[in-house]
Amino acid sequence: MNDNVTFGILGNFNKPEFYEILNDLCSFLKISKINFLILKNNNLDINKVSNKEYIEDLTEVLKQTDIIISIGGDGTIISSVRKFLVYQKPVLGLHIGGLGFLAECNKLNYKKKIAEIVKGNYFIEKRMLLNVKSKENDVNLNIINELVIERRDSARTIKTNIYISGEYANCYESDGVIFSTPTGSTAYSLSAGGPIVRPDMELIILTPICPHTLSMRPLIINDTDKIDINFNEDPNREVSLTVDGQIQKNIQCRSRVVVKKSKFYANYIKFAEDDYFKTLRDKMSWKGNLRV
């Protein structure tokens, strides 16, 4: 039993159903005598919040809460993980929106899931992250799903040299390359032909985007390896670095980029009854043997 747990609540304020779920969630927590705070945000429409007295700034939410409830889709959950990453707050995703691989509950079952957390019937799954650095461009970012390095302002392919722990691996002539965490294996990397891996594994996935040569296939790289990247291009040509589809930096091809395992982990709330492969079957619409 964990009667003293305090939840911090945030989410995608732009989704039409956000405030309905937020107010229903807060009412449930109040009636259940469960402590909570709502994270103050410039985009939060206070007039639509029923429990305004629970709105606090980030400092207070960090100080007083144990678990973060993130209301929204995968992008919202990724943003929430990033916001609280340094503080290692575990995140419970409450899904509203489209496909959604990261959320552990939805508007139909979240009350049951929260009750299980209060009883102590949950665990925290730690998932590895990546880190990308480019000293020339003052880039130092943690990667929850994937880093995409791709061409910019040109239809021409880019030639990306990859060195793994000091050993030359390959030059990918392609529209770009994706470096994915296990969590991100079902996102952009999968669309580009990358493999699906369990999110609790520790490895790095390198997936070329539309490679010029079809024999250039994805690579699975040890999580202890450091990946050095440079470009066989005009030094003044620019490429784009995009992290999790949310943070984008343009760098010149004379730059050097380093990708490696991050020192931080993402912490997700999980439950004993969770079945990763059932989730995969449902989300991917796998039908099994259609001849049966």
PDB file of C-alpha atoms in Angstrom:
ATOM      1  CA  MET A   1       0.000   0.000   0.000  1.00  0.00           C
ATOM      2  CA  ASN A   2       1.272   3.453  -0.939  1.00  0.00           C
ATOM      3  CA  ASP A   3      -1.266   5.898   0.527  1.00  0.00           C
ATOM      4  CA  ASN A   4       1.194   8.782   0.430  1.00  0.00           C
ATOM      5  CA  VAL A   5       1.783   8.807  -3.328  1.00  0.00           C
ATOM      6  CA  THR A   6       1.320  12.218  -4.946  1.00  0.00           C
ATOM      7  CA  PHE A   7       0.635  12.565  -8.666  1.00  0.00           C
ATOM      8  CA  GLY A   8       1.697  15.422 -10.918  1.00  0.00           C
ATOM      9  CA  ILE A   9      -0.589  15.969 -13.904  1.00  0.00           C
ATOM     10  CA  LEU A  10       0.185  17.511 -17.285  1.00  0.00           C
ATOM     11  CA  GLY A  11      -0.681  16.818 -20.888  1.00  0.00           C
ATOM     12  CA  ASN A  12      -1.569  18.019 -24.339  1.00  0.00           C
ATOM     13  CA  PHE A  13      -3.684  21.091 -23.636  1.00  0.00           C
ATOM     14  CA  ASN A  14      -4.552  21.417 -27.330  1.00  0.00           C
ATOM     15  CA  LYS A  15      -6.503  18.172 -27.569  1.00  0.00           C
ATOM     16  CA  PRO A  16     -10.277  18.824 -27.327  1.00  0.00           C
ATOM     17  CA  GLU A  17     -10.863  16.013 -24.821  1.00  0.00           C
ATOM     18  CA  PHE A  18      -7.954  16.987 -22.523  1.00  0.00           C
ATOM     19  CA  TYR A  19      -9.950  19.155 -20.110  1.00  0.00           C
ATOM     20  CA  GLU A  20     -12.814  16.676 -19.835  1.00  0.00           C
ATOM     21  CA  ILE A  21     -10.391  13.923 -18.832  1.00  0.00           C
ATOM     22  CA  LEU A  22      -8.343  16.244 -16.603  1.00  0.00           C
ATOM     23  CA  ASN A  23     -11.401  17.342 -14.622  1.00  0.00           C
ATOM     24  CA  ASP A  24     -12.735  13.797 -14.347  1.00  0.00           C
ATOM     25  CA  LEU A  25      -9.305  12.587 -13.195  1.00  0.00           C
ATOM     26  CA  CYS A  26      -9.003  15.345 -10.584  1.00  0.00           C
ATOM     27  CA  SER A  27     -12.508  14.636  -9.253  1.00  0.00           C
ATOM     28  CA  PHE A  28     -11.654  10.959  -8.918  1.00  0.00           C
ATOM     29  CA  LEU A  29      -8.395  11.734  -7.087  1.00  0.00           C
ATOM     30  CA  LYS A  30     -10.148  14.154  -4.699  1.00  0.00           C
ATOM     31  CA  ILE A  31     -12.934  11.702  -3.893  1.00  0.00           C
ATOM     32  CA  SER A  32     -10.339   8.952  -3.383  1.00  0.00           C
ATOM     33  CA  LYS A  33      -8.283  11.265  -1.124  1.00  0.00           C
ATOM     34  CA  ILE A  34      -5.230  10.850  -3.372  1.00  0.00           C
ATOM     35  CA  ASN A  35      -2.809  13.776  -3.471  1.00  0.00           C
ATOM     36  CA  PHE A  36      -2.162  15.517  -6.781  1.00  0.00           C
ATOM     37  CA  LEU A  37      -0.933  18.724  -8.410  1.00  0.00           C
ATOM     38  CA  ILE A  38      -1.555  20.133 -11.891  1.00  0.00           C
ATOM     39  CA  LEU A  39       1.480  21.561 -13.651  1.00  0.00           C
ATOM     40  CA  LYS A  40       1.107  25.244 -14.491  1.00  0.00           C
ATOM     41  CA  ASN A  41       1.659  26.021 -18.164  1.00  0.00           C
ATOM     42  CA  ASN A  42       1.185  29.066 -20.374  1.00  0.00           C
ATOM     43  CA  ASN A  43      -0.996  26.993 -22.698  1.00  0.00           C
ATOM     44  CA  LEU A  44      -3.226  25.734 -19.884  1.00  0.00           C
ATOM     45  CA  ASP A  45      -6.695  27.326 -20.092  1.00  0.00           C
ATOM     46  CA  ILE A  46      -7.338  27.894 -16.386  1.00  0.00           C
ATOM     47  CA  ASN A  47     -10.993  28.739 -17.059  1.00  0.00           C
ATOM     48  CA  LYS A  48     -11.545  25.139 -18.168  1.00  0.00           C
ATOM     49  CA  VAL A  49      -9.942  23.614 -15.051  1.00  0.00           C
ATOM     50  CA  SER A  50     -12.347  22.690 -12.251  1.00  0.00           C
ATOM     51  CA  ASN A  51      -9.670  22.390  -9.561  1.00  0.00           C
ATOM     52  CA  LYS A  52      -7.653  25.586 -10.016  1.00  0.00           C
ATOM     53  CA  GLU A  53      -6.357  25.477  -6.444  1.00  0.00           C
ATOM     54  CA  TYR A  54      -4.206  22.453  -7.362  1.00  0.00           C
ATOM     55  CA  ILE A  55      -2.269  24.241 -10.109  1.00  0.00           C
ATOM     56  CA  GLU A  56       1.404  24.704  -9.178  1.00  0.00           C
ATOM     57  CA  ASP A  57       4.610  25.660 -10.963  1.00  0.00           C
ATOM     58  CA  LEU A  58       7.316  23.208 -11.977  1.00  0.00           C
ATOM     59  CA  THR A  59       9.366  23.741  -8.810  1.00  0.00           C
ATOM     60  CA  GLU A  60       6.511  22.633  -6.566  1.00  0.00           C
ATOM     61  CA  VAL A  61       5.538  19.729  -8.821  1.00  0.00           C
ATOM     62  CA  LEU A  62       9.133  18.478  -8.734  1.00  0.00           C
ATOM     63  CA  LYS A  63       9.308  18.864  -4.974  1.00  0.00           C
ATOM     64  CA  GLN A  64       5.990  17.303  -4.017  1.00  0.00           C
ATOM     65  CA  THR A  65       5.118  14.626  -6.574  1.00  0.00           C
ATOM     66  CA  ASP A  66       6.166  10.994  -6.946  1.00  0.00           C
ATOM     67  CA  ILE A  67       4.601   9.976 -10.269  1.00  0.00           C
ATOM     68  CA  ILE A  68       3.737  12.033 -13.357  1.00  0.00           C
ATOM     69  CA  ILE A  69       0.468  11.402 -15.214  1.00  0.00           C
ATOM     70  CA  SER A  70       0.819  12.506 -18.836  1.00  0.00           C
ATOM     71  CA  ILE A  71      -2.483  12.929 -20.698  1.00  0.00           C
ATOM     72  CA  GLY A  72      -2.141  12.685 -24.475  1.00  0.00           C
ATOM     73  CA  GLY A  73      -0.526  10.653 -27.223  1.00  0.00           C
ATOM     74  CA  ASP A  74       3.008   9.326 -27.599  1.00  0.00           C
ATOM     75  CA  GLY A  75       4.379  12.771 -28.433  1.00  0.00           C
ATOM     76  CA  THR A  76       2.966  14.183 -25.202  1.00  0.00           C
ATOM     77  CA  ILE A  77       4.386  11.311 -23.169  1.00  0.00           C
ATOM     78  CA  ILE A  78       7.813  11.806 -24.771  1.00  0.00           C
ATOM     79  CA  SER A  79       7.659  15.520 -23.899  1.00  0.00           C
ATOM     80  CA  SER A  80       6.741  14.640 -20.309  1.00  0.00           C
ATOM     81  CA  VAL A  81       9.587  12.149 -19.989  1.00  0.00           C
ATOM     82  CA  ARG A  82      11.994  14.788 -21.317  1.00  0.00           C
ATOM     83  CA  LYS A  83      10.715  17.465 -18.923  1.00  0.00           C
ATOM     84  CA  PHE A  84      11.277  15.267 -15.858  1.00  0.00           C
ATOM     85  CA  LEU A  85      14.224  13.226 -17.139  1.00  0.00           C
ATOM     86  CA  VAL A  86      16.954  14.754 -14.986  1.00  0.00           C
ATOM     87  CA  TYR A  87      14.765  14.223 -11.911  1.00  0.00           C
ATOM     88  CA  GLN A  88      14.001  10.597 -12.886  1.00  0.00           C
ATOM     89  CA  LYS A  89      10.275  10.904 -12.171  1.00  0.00           C
ATOM     90  CA  PRO A  90       8.335   7.858 -13.404  1.00  0.00           C
ATOM     91  CA  VAL A  91       5.627   8.592 -15.974  1.00  0.00           C
ATOM     92  CA  LEU A  92       2.184   7.024 -16.392  1.00  0.00           C
ATOM     93  CA  GLY A  93       0.762   7.661 -19.855  1.00  0.00           C
ATOM     94  CA  LEU A  94      -3.000   8.240 -20.065  1.00  0.00           C
ATOM     95  CA  HIS A  95      -3.759   7.845 -23.740  1.00  0.00           C
ATOM     96  CA  ILE A  96      -5.954  10.109 -25.830  1.00  0.00           C
ATOM     97  CA  GLY A  97      -5.479  10.396 -29.564  1.00  0.00           C
ATOM     98  CA  GLY A  98      -4.166   8.054 -32.256  1.00  0.00           C
ATOM     99  CA  LEU A  99      -2.125   4.857 -32.192  1.00  0.00           C
ATOM    100  CA  GLY A 100      -0.198   5.203 -28.933  1.00  0.00           C
ATOM    101  CA  PHE A 101       2.487   2.676 -27.946  1.00  0.00           C
ATOM    102  CA  LEU A 102       3.702   4.366 -24.758  1.00  0.00           C
ATOM    103  CA  ALA A 103       0.551   4.821 -22.664  1.00  0.00           C
ATOM    104  CA  GLU A 104      -0.369   2.254 -20.019  1.00  0.00           C
ATOM    105  CA  CYS A 105      -3.964   3.350 -19.538  1.00  0.00           C
ATOM    106  CA  ASN A 106      -6.811   5.121 -21.301  1.00  0.00           C
ATOM    107  CA  LYS A 107      -9.942   7.037 -20.362  1.00  0.00           C
ATOM    108  CA  LEU A 108     -11.827   3.785 -19.783  1.00  0.00           C
ATOM    109  CA  ASN A 109      -9.441   2.111 -17.320  1.00  0.00           C
ATOM    110  CA  TYR A 110      -7.232   4.808 -15.764  1.00  0.00           C
ATOM    111  CA  LYS A 111      -9.118   4.822 -12.442  1.00  0.00           C
ATOM    112  CA  LYS A 112      -8.446   1.120 -11.995  1.00  0.00           C
ATOM    113  CA  LYS A 113      -4.767   1.615 -12.881  1.00  0.00           C
ATOM    114  CA  ILE A 114      -4.348   4.486 -10.412  1.00  0.00           C
ATOM    115  CA  ALA A 115      -6.006   2.408  -7.686  1.00  0.00           C
ATOM    116  CA  GLU A 116      -3.447  -0.326  -8.387  1.00  0.00           C
ATOM    117  CA  ILE A 117      -0.616   2.183  -8.040  1.00  0.00           C
ATOM    118  CA  VAL A 118      -1.953   3.344  -4.665  1.00  0.00           C
ATOM    119  CA  LYS A 119      -2.029  -0.317  -3.569  1.00  0.00           C
ATOM    120  CA  GLY A 120       1.584  -0.688  -4.675  1.00  0.00           C
ATOM    121  CA  ASN A 121       0.704  -3.089  -7.492  1.00  0.00           C
ATOM    122  CA  TYR A 122       3.010  -1.675 -10.144  1.00  0.00           C
ATOM    123  CA  PHE A 123       6.665  -1.541 -11.116  1.00  0.00           C
ATOM    124  CA  ILE A 124       8.952   0.938 -12.845  1.00  0.00           C
ATOM    125  CA  GLU A 125      10.436  -0.136 -16.170  1.00  0.00           C
ATOM    126  CA  LYS A 126      13.729   1.584 -16.961  1.00  0.00           C
ATOM    127  CA  ARG A 127      14.383   2.150 -20.656  1.00  0.00           C
ATOM    128  CA  MET A 128      17.679   3.198 -22.161  1.00  0.00           C
ATOM    129  CA  LEU A 129      18.024   6.481 -24.007  1.00  0.00           C
ATOM    130  CA  LEU A 130      20.561   7.806 -26.478  1.00  0.00           C
ATOM    131  CA  ASN A 131      22.524  11.037 -26.446  1.00  0.00           C
ATOM    132  CA  VAL A 132      23.702  13.108 -29.397  1.00  0.00           C
ATOM    133  CA  LYS A 133      26.483  15.686 -29.250  1.00  0.00           C
ATOM    134  CA  SER A 134      27.990  18.052 -31.782  1.00  0.00           C
ATOM    135  CA  LYS A 135      30.457  20.391 -30.112  1.00  0.00           C
ATOM    136  CA  GLU A 136      30.708  22.746 -33.083  1.00  0.00           C
ATOM    137  CA  ASN A 137      26.961  23.372 -32.889  1.00  0.00           C
ATOM    138  CA  ASP A 138      26.472  23.315 -29.118  1.00  0.00           C
ATOM    139  CA  VAL A 139      24.224  20.254 -29.450  1.00  0.00           C
ATOM    140  CA  ASN A 140      23.824  17.959 -26.435  1.00  0.00           C
ATOM    141  CA  LEU A 141      20.443  16.232 -26.432  1.00  0.00           C
ATOM    142  CA  ASN A 142      18.960  13.084 -24.942  1.00  0.00           C
ATOM    143  CA  ILE A 143      16.968  10.892 -27.311  1.00  0.00           C
ATOM    144  CA  ILE A 144      13.862   9.043 -26.131  1.00  0.00           C
ATOM    145  CA  ASN A 145      12.678   7.576 -29.451  1.00  0.00           C
ATOM    146  CA  GLU A 146      15.040   8.470 -32.268  1.00  0.00           C
ATOM    147  CA  LEU A 147      17.531  10.834 -33.812  1.00  0.00           C
ATOM    148  CA  VAL A 148      17.021  11.518 -37.520  1.00  0.00           C
ATOM    149  CA  ILE A 149      19.904  12.915 -39.573  1.00  0.00           C
ATOM    150  CA  GLU A 150      18.615  13.874 -43.009  1.00  0.00           C
ATOM    151  CA  ARG A 151      19.211  16.048 -46.038  1.00  0.00           C
ATOM    152  CA  ARG A 152      18.037  19.644 -45.964  1.00  0.00           C
ATOM    153  CA  ASP A 153      17.039  22.044 -48.757  1.00  0.00           C
ATOM    154  CA  SER A 154      18.105  19.614 -51.460  1.00  0.00           C
ATOM    155  CA  ALA A 155      16.756  16.570 -53.260  1.00  0.00           C
ATOM    156  CA  ARG A 156      20.248  15.056 -53.382  1.00  0.00           C
ATOM    157  CA  THR A 157      21.191  12.191 -51.103  1.00  0.00           C
ATOM    158  CA  ILE A 158      23.722  12.683 -48.321  1.00  0.00           C
ATOM    159  CA  LYS A 159      26.761  10.498 -47.681  1.00  0.00           C
ATOM    160  CA  THR A 160      27.022   9.684 -43.983  1.00  0.00           C
ATOM    161  CA  ASN A 161      30.189   8.019 -42.655  1.00  0.00           C
ATOM    162  CA  ILE A 162      29.649   5.798 -39.619  1.00  0.00           C
ATOM    163  CA  TYR A 163      32.422   4.753 -37.212  1.00  0.00           C
ATOM    164  CA  ILE A 164      31.532   2.358 -34.401  1.00  0.00           C
ATOM    165  CA  SER A 165      33.901   2.523 -31.422  1.00  0.00           C
ATOM    166  CA  GLY A 166      36.633   3.822 -33.728  1.00  0.00           C
ATOM    167  CA  GLU A 167      36.099   1.205 -36.444  1.00  0.00           C
ATOM    168  CA  TYR A 168      34.832   2.323 -39.853  1.00  0.00           C
ATOM    169  CA  ALA A 169      31.469   0.649 -40.493  1.00  0.00           C
ATOM    170  CA  ASN A 170      30.001   2.131 -43.662  1.00  0.00           C
ATOM    171  CA  CYS A 171      29.171   5.193 -45.723  1.00  0.00           C
ATOM    172  CA  TYR A 172      25.395   5.392 -46.125  1.00  0.00           C
ATOM    173  CA  GLU A 173      24.352   7.236 -49.276  1.00  0.00           C
ATOM    174  CA  SER A 174      20.704   7.881 -48.546  1.00  0.00           C
ATOM    175  CA  ASP A 175      18.087  10.476 -47.687  1.00  0.00           C
ATOM    176  CA  GLY A 176      19.345  10.177 -44.119  1.00  0.00           C
ATOM    177  CA  VAL A 177      19.862   7.800 -41.204  1.00  0.00           C
ATOM    178  CA  ILE A 178      17.883   7.052 -38.048  1.00  0.00           C
ATOM    179  CA  PHE A 179      19.419   6.154 -34.690  1.00  0.00           C
ATOM    180  CA  SER A 180      16.698   4.581 -32.588  1.00  0.00           C
ATOM    181  CA  THR A 181      16.337   3.441 -29.004  1.00  0.00           C
ATOM    182  CA  PRO A 182      14.510   0.161 -28.373  1.00  0.00           C
ATOM    183  CA  THR A 183      11.454   2.217 -27.359  1.00  0.00           C
ATOM    184  CA  GLY A 184      11.601   3.988 -30.720  1.00  0.00           C
ATOM    185  CA  SER A 185      11.853   0.782 -32.738  1.00  0.00           C
ATOM    186  CA  THR A 186       8.105   0.882 -33.488  1.00  0.00           C
ATOM    187  CA  ALA A 187       8.225   4.514 -34.670  1.00  0.00           C
ATOM    188  CA  TYR A 188      10.042   6.097 -37.655  1.00  0.00           C
ATOM    189  CA  SER A 189      12.705   3.381 -37.739  1.00  0.00           C
ATOM    190  CA  LEU A 190      10.044   0.727 -38.327  1.00  0.00           C
ATOM    191  CA  SER A 191       8.548   2.729 -41.205  1.00  0.00           C
ATOM    192  CA  ALA A 192      12.025   2.889 -42.771  1.00  0.00           C
ATOM    193  CA  GLY A 193      12.448  -0.898 -42.570  1.00  0.00           C
ATOM    194  CA  GLY A 194      14.054  -1.230 -39.143  1.00  0.00           C
ATOM    195  CA  PRO A 195      13.433  -4.151 -36.762  1.00  0.00           C
ATOM    196  CA  ILE A 196      11.031  -4.293 -33.830  1.00  0.00           C
ATOM    197  CA  VAL A 197      12.787  -4.936 -30.519  1.00  0.00           C
ATOM    198  CA  ARG A 198      11.467  -5.147 -26.978  1.00  0.00           C
ATOM    199  CA  PRO A 199      11.634  -1.709 -25.343  1.00  0.00           C
ATOM    200  CA  ASP A 200      13.396  -3.021 -22.230  1.00  0.00           C
ATOM    201  CA  MET A 201      16.428  -4.198 -24.244  1.00  0.00           C
ATOM    202  CA  GLU A 202      19.642  -2.164 -24.380  1.00  0.00           C
ATOM    203  CA  LEU A 203      20.937  -1.632 -27.917  1.00  0.00           C
ATOM    204  CA  ILE A 204      21.094   0.949 -30.691  1.00  0.00           C
ATOM    205  CA  ILE A 205      19.286   0.606 -34.024  1.00  0.00           C
ATOM    206  CA  LEU A 206      20.778   2.291 -37.107  1.00  0.00           C
ATOM    207  CA  THR A 207      18.322   2.461 -40.014  1.00  0.00           C
ATOM    208  CA  PRO A 208      19.086   4.142 -43.362  1.00  0.00           C
ATOM    209  CA  ILE A 209      16.305   6.189 -44.974  1.00  0.00           C
ATOM    210  CA  CYS A 210      15.785   5.229 -48.643  1.00  0.00           C
ATOM    211  CA  PRO A 211      19.401   4.115 -49.220  1.00  0.00           C
ATOM    212  CA  HIS A 212      20.849   4.462 -52.722  1.00  0.00           C
ATOM    213  CA  THR A 213      21.967   0.812 -52.585  1.00  0.00           C
ATOM    214  CA  LEU A 214      19.362  -1.734 -51.490  1.00  0.00           C
ATOM    215  CA  SER A 215      21.990  -3.910 -49.798  1.00  0.00           C
ATOM    216  CA  MET A 216      22.494  -1.181 -47.166  1.00  0.00           C
ATOM    217  CA  ARG A 217      20.386  -2.604 -44.353  1.00  0.00           C
ATOM    218  CA  PRO A 218      19.713  -1.631 -40.720  1.00  0.00           C
ATOM    219  CA  LEU A 219      22.341  -2.435 -38.083  1.00  0.00           C
ATOM    220  CA  ILE A 220      21.932  -3.470 -34.455  1.00  0.00           C
ATOM    221  CA  ILE A 221      24.736  -1.896 -32.425  1.00  0.00           C
ATOM    222  CA  ASN A 222      25.894  -2.683 -28.898  1.00  0.00           C
ATOM    223  CA  ASP A 223      24.719  -0.155 -26.319  1.00  0.00           C
ATOM    224  CA  THR A 224      28.312   0.242 -25.088  1.00  0.00           C
ATOM    225  CA  ASP A 225      29.538   1.459 -28.492  1.00  0.00           C
ATOM    226  CA  LYS A 226      30.205   5.104 -29.334  1.00  0.00           C
ATOM    227  CA  ILE A 227      29.148   6.106 -32.845  1.00  0.00           C
ATOM    228  CA  ASP A 228      31.091   8.862 -34.622  1.00  0.00           C
ATOM    229  CA  ILE A 229      29.492  10.464 -37.662  1.00  0.00           C
ATOM    230  CA  ASN A 230      30.805  12.758 -40.387  1.00  0.00           C
ATOM    231  CA  PHE A 231      29.759  13.595 -43.924  1.00  0.00           C
ATOM    232  CA  ASN A 232      31.290  13.222 -47.421  1.00  0.00           C
ATOM    233  CA  GLU A 233      29.721  16.463 -48.571  1.00  0.00           C
ATOM    234  CA  ASP A 234      30.400  20.122 -49.321  1.00  0.00           C
ATOM    235  CA  PRO A 235      31.432  21.424 -45.860  1.00  0.00           C
ATOM    236  CA  ASN A 236      28.954  24.300 -46.178  1.00  0.00           C
ATOM    237  CA  ARG A 237      25.991  22.093 -47.039  1.00  0.00           C
ATOM    238  CA  GLU A 238      23.562  21.661 -44.157  1.00  0.00           C
ATOM    239  CA  VAL A 239      21.910  18.565 -42.754  1.00  0.00           C
ATOM    240  CA  SER A 240      19.130  18.403 -40.204  1.00  0.00           C
ATOM    241  CA  LEU A 241      19.248  16.726 -36.784  1.00  0.00           C
ATOM    242  CA  THR A 242      15.777  15.982 -35.406  1.00  0.00           C
ATOM    243  CA  VAL A 243      15.261  14.430 -31.974  1.00  0.00           C
ATOM    244  CA  ASP A 244      11.963  12.639 -31.299  1.00  0.00           C
ATOM    245  CA  GLY A 245      10.240  14.720 -33.961  1.00  0.00           C
ATOM    246  CA  GLN A 246      10.252  17.617 -31.491  1.00  0.00           C
ATOM    247  CA  ILE A 247      13.685  19.265 -31.429  1.00  0.00           C
ATOM    248  CA  GLN A 248      15.381  20.214 -34.684  1.00  0.00           C
ATOM    249  CA  LYS A 249      18.863  21.616 -35.333  1.00  0.00           C
ATOM    250  CA  ASN A 250      20.553  22.404 -38.642  1.00  0.00           C
ATOM    251  CA  ILE A 251      24.289  21.778 -38.839  1.00  0.00           C
ATOM    252  CA  GLN A 252      26.915  22.143 -41.548  1.00  0.00           C
ATOM    253  CA  CYS A 253      28.471  19.040 -43.060  1.00  0.00           C
ATOM    254  CA  ARG A 254      31.888  20.015 -41.709  1.00  0.00           C
ATOM    255  CA  SER A 255      30.476  19.167 -38.254  1.00  0.00           C
ATOM    256  CA  ARG A 256      31.112  15.953 -36.372  1.00  0.00           C
ATOM    257  CA  VAL A 257      28.346  14.174 -34.523  1.00  0.00           C
ATOM    258  CA  VAL A 258      28.617  11.607 -31.713  1.00  0.00           C
ATOM    259  CA  VAL A 259      25.802   9.257 -30.696  1.00  0.00           C
ATOM    260  CA  LYS A 260      26.015   7.000 -27.661  1.00  0.00           C
ATOM    261  CA  LYS A 261      23.974   5.638 -24.793  1.00  0.00           C
ATOM    262  CA  SER A 262      22.688   8.343 -22.457  1.00  0.00           C
ATOM    263  CA  LYS A 263      23.513   8.353 -18.759  1.00  0.00           C
ATOM    264  CA  PHE A 264      19.778   8.837 -18.113  1.00  0.00           C
ATOM    265  CA  TYR A 265      16.949   6.315 -18.305  1.00  0.00           C
ATOM    266  CA  ALA A 266      13.269   6.895 -18.970  1.00  0.00           C
ATOM    267  CA  ASN A 267      11.097   5.506 -16.169  1.00  0.00           C
ATOM    268  CA  TYR A 268       7.677   4.177 -17.163  1.00  0.00           C
ATOM    269  CA  ILE A 269       4.957   2.898 -14.830  1.00  0.00           C
ATOM    270  CA  LYS A 270       4.073  -0.711 -15.685  1.00  0.00           C
ATOM    271  CA  PHE A 271       1.711  -3.352 -14.326  1.00  0.00           C
ATOM    272  CA  ALA A 272       2.065  -7.097 -13.849  1.00  0.00           C
ATOM    273  CA  GLU A 273      -0.698  -7.877 -16.342  1.00  0.00           C
ATOM    274  CA  ASP A 274       0.957  -5.881 -19.135  1.00  0.00           C
ATOM    275  CA  ASP A 275       1.619  -8.027 -22.210  1.00  0.00           C
ATOM    276  CA  TYR A 276       4.038  -6.412 -24.670  1.00  0.00           C
ATOM    277  CA  PHE A 277       3.315  -8.816 -27.508  1.00  0.00           C
ATOM    278  CA  LYS A 278      -0.456  -8.444 -27.120  1.00  0.00           C
ATOM    279  CA  THR A 279       0.016  -4.679 -27.317  1.00  0.00           C
ATOM    280  CA  LEU A 280       2.153  -5.177 -30.410  1.00  0.00           C
ATOM    281  CA  ARG A 281      -0.456  -7.424 -32.039  1.00  0.00           C
ATOM    282  CA  ASP A 282      -3.237  -4.958 -31.278  1.00  0.00           C
ATOM    283  CA  LYS A 283      -1.384  -1.815 -32.358  1.00  0.00           C
ATOM    284  CA  MET A 284       0.083  -3.387 -35.490  1.00  0.00           C
ATOM    285  CA  SER A 285      -3.191  -5.152 -36.383  1.00  0.00           C
ATOM    286  CA  TRP A 286      -1.456  -8.507 -36.666  1.00  0.00           C
ATOM    287  CA  LYS A 287      -4.132 -11.077 -37.460  1.00  0.00           C
ATOM    288  CA  GLY A 288      -2.145 -14.273 -37.009  1.00  0.00           C
ATOM    289  CA  ASN A 289      -2.896 -17.190 -39.299  1.00  0.00           C
ATOM    290  CA  LEU A 290      -5.620 -15.942 -41.645  1.00  0.00           C
ATOM    291  CA  ARG A 291      -6.197 -19.461 -43.007  1.00  0.00           C
ATOM    292  CA  VAL A 292      -7.605 -20.766 -39.717  1.00  0.00           C
TER     293      VAL A 292
END
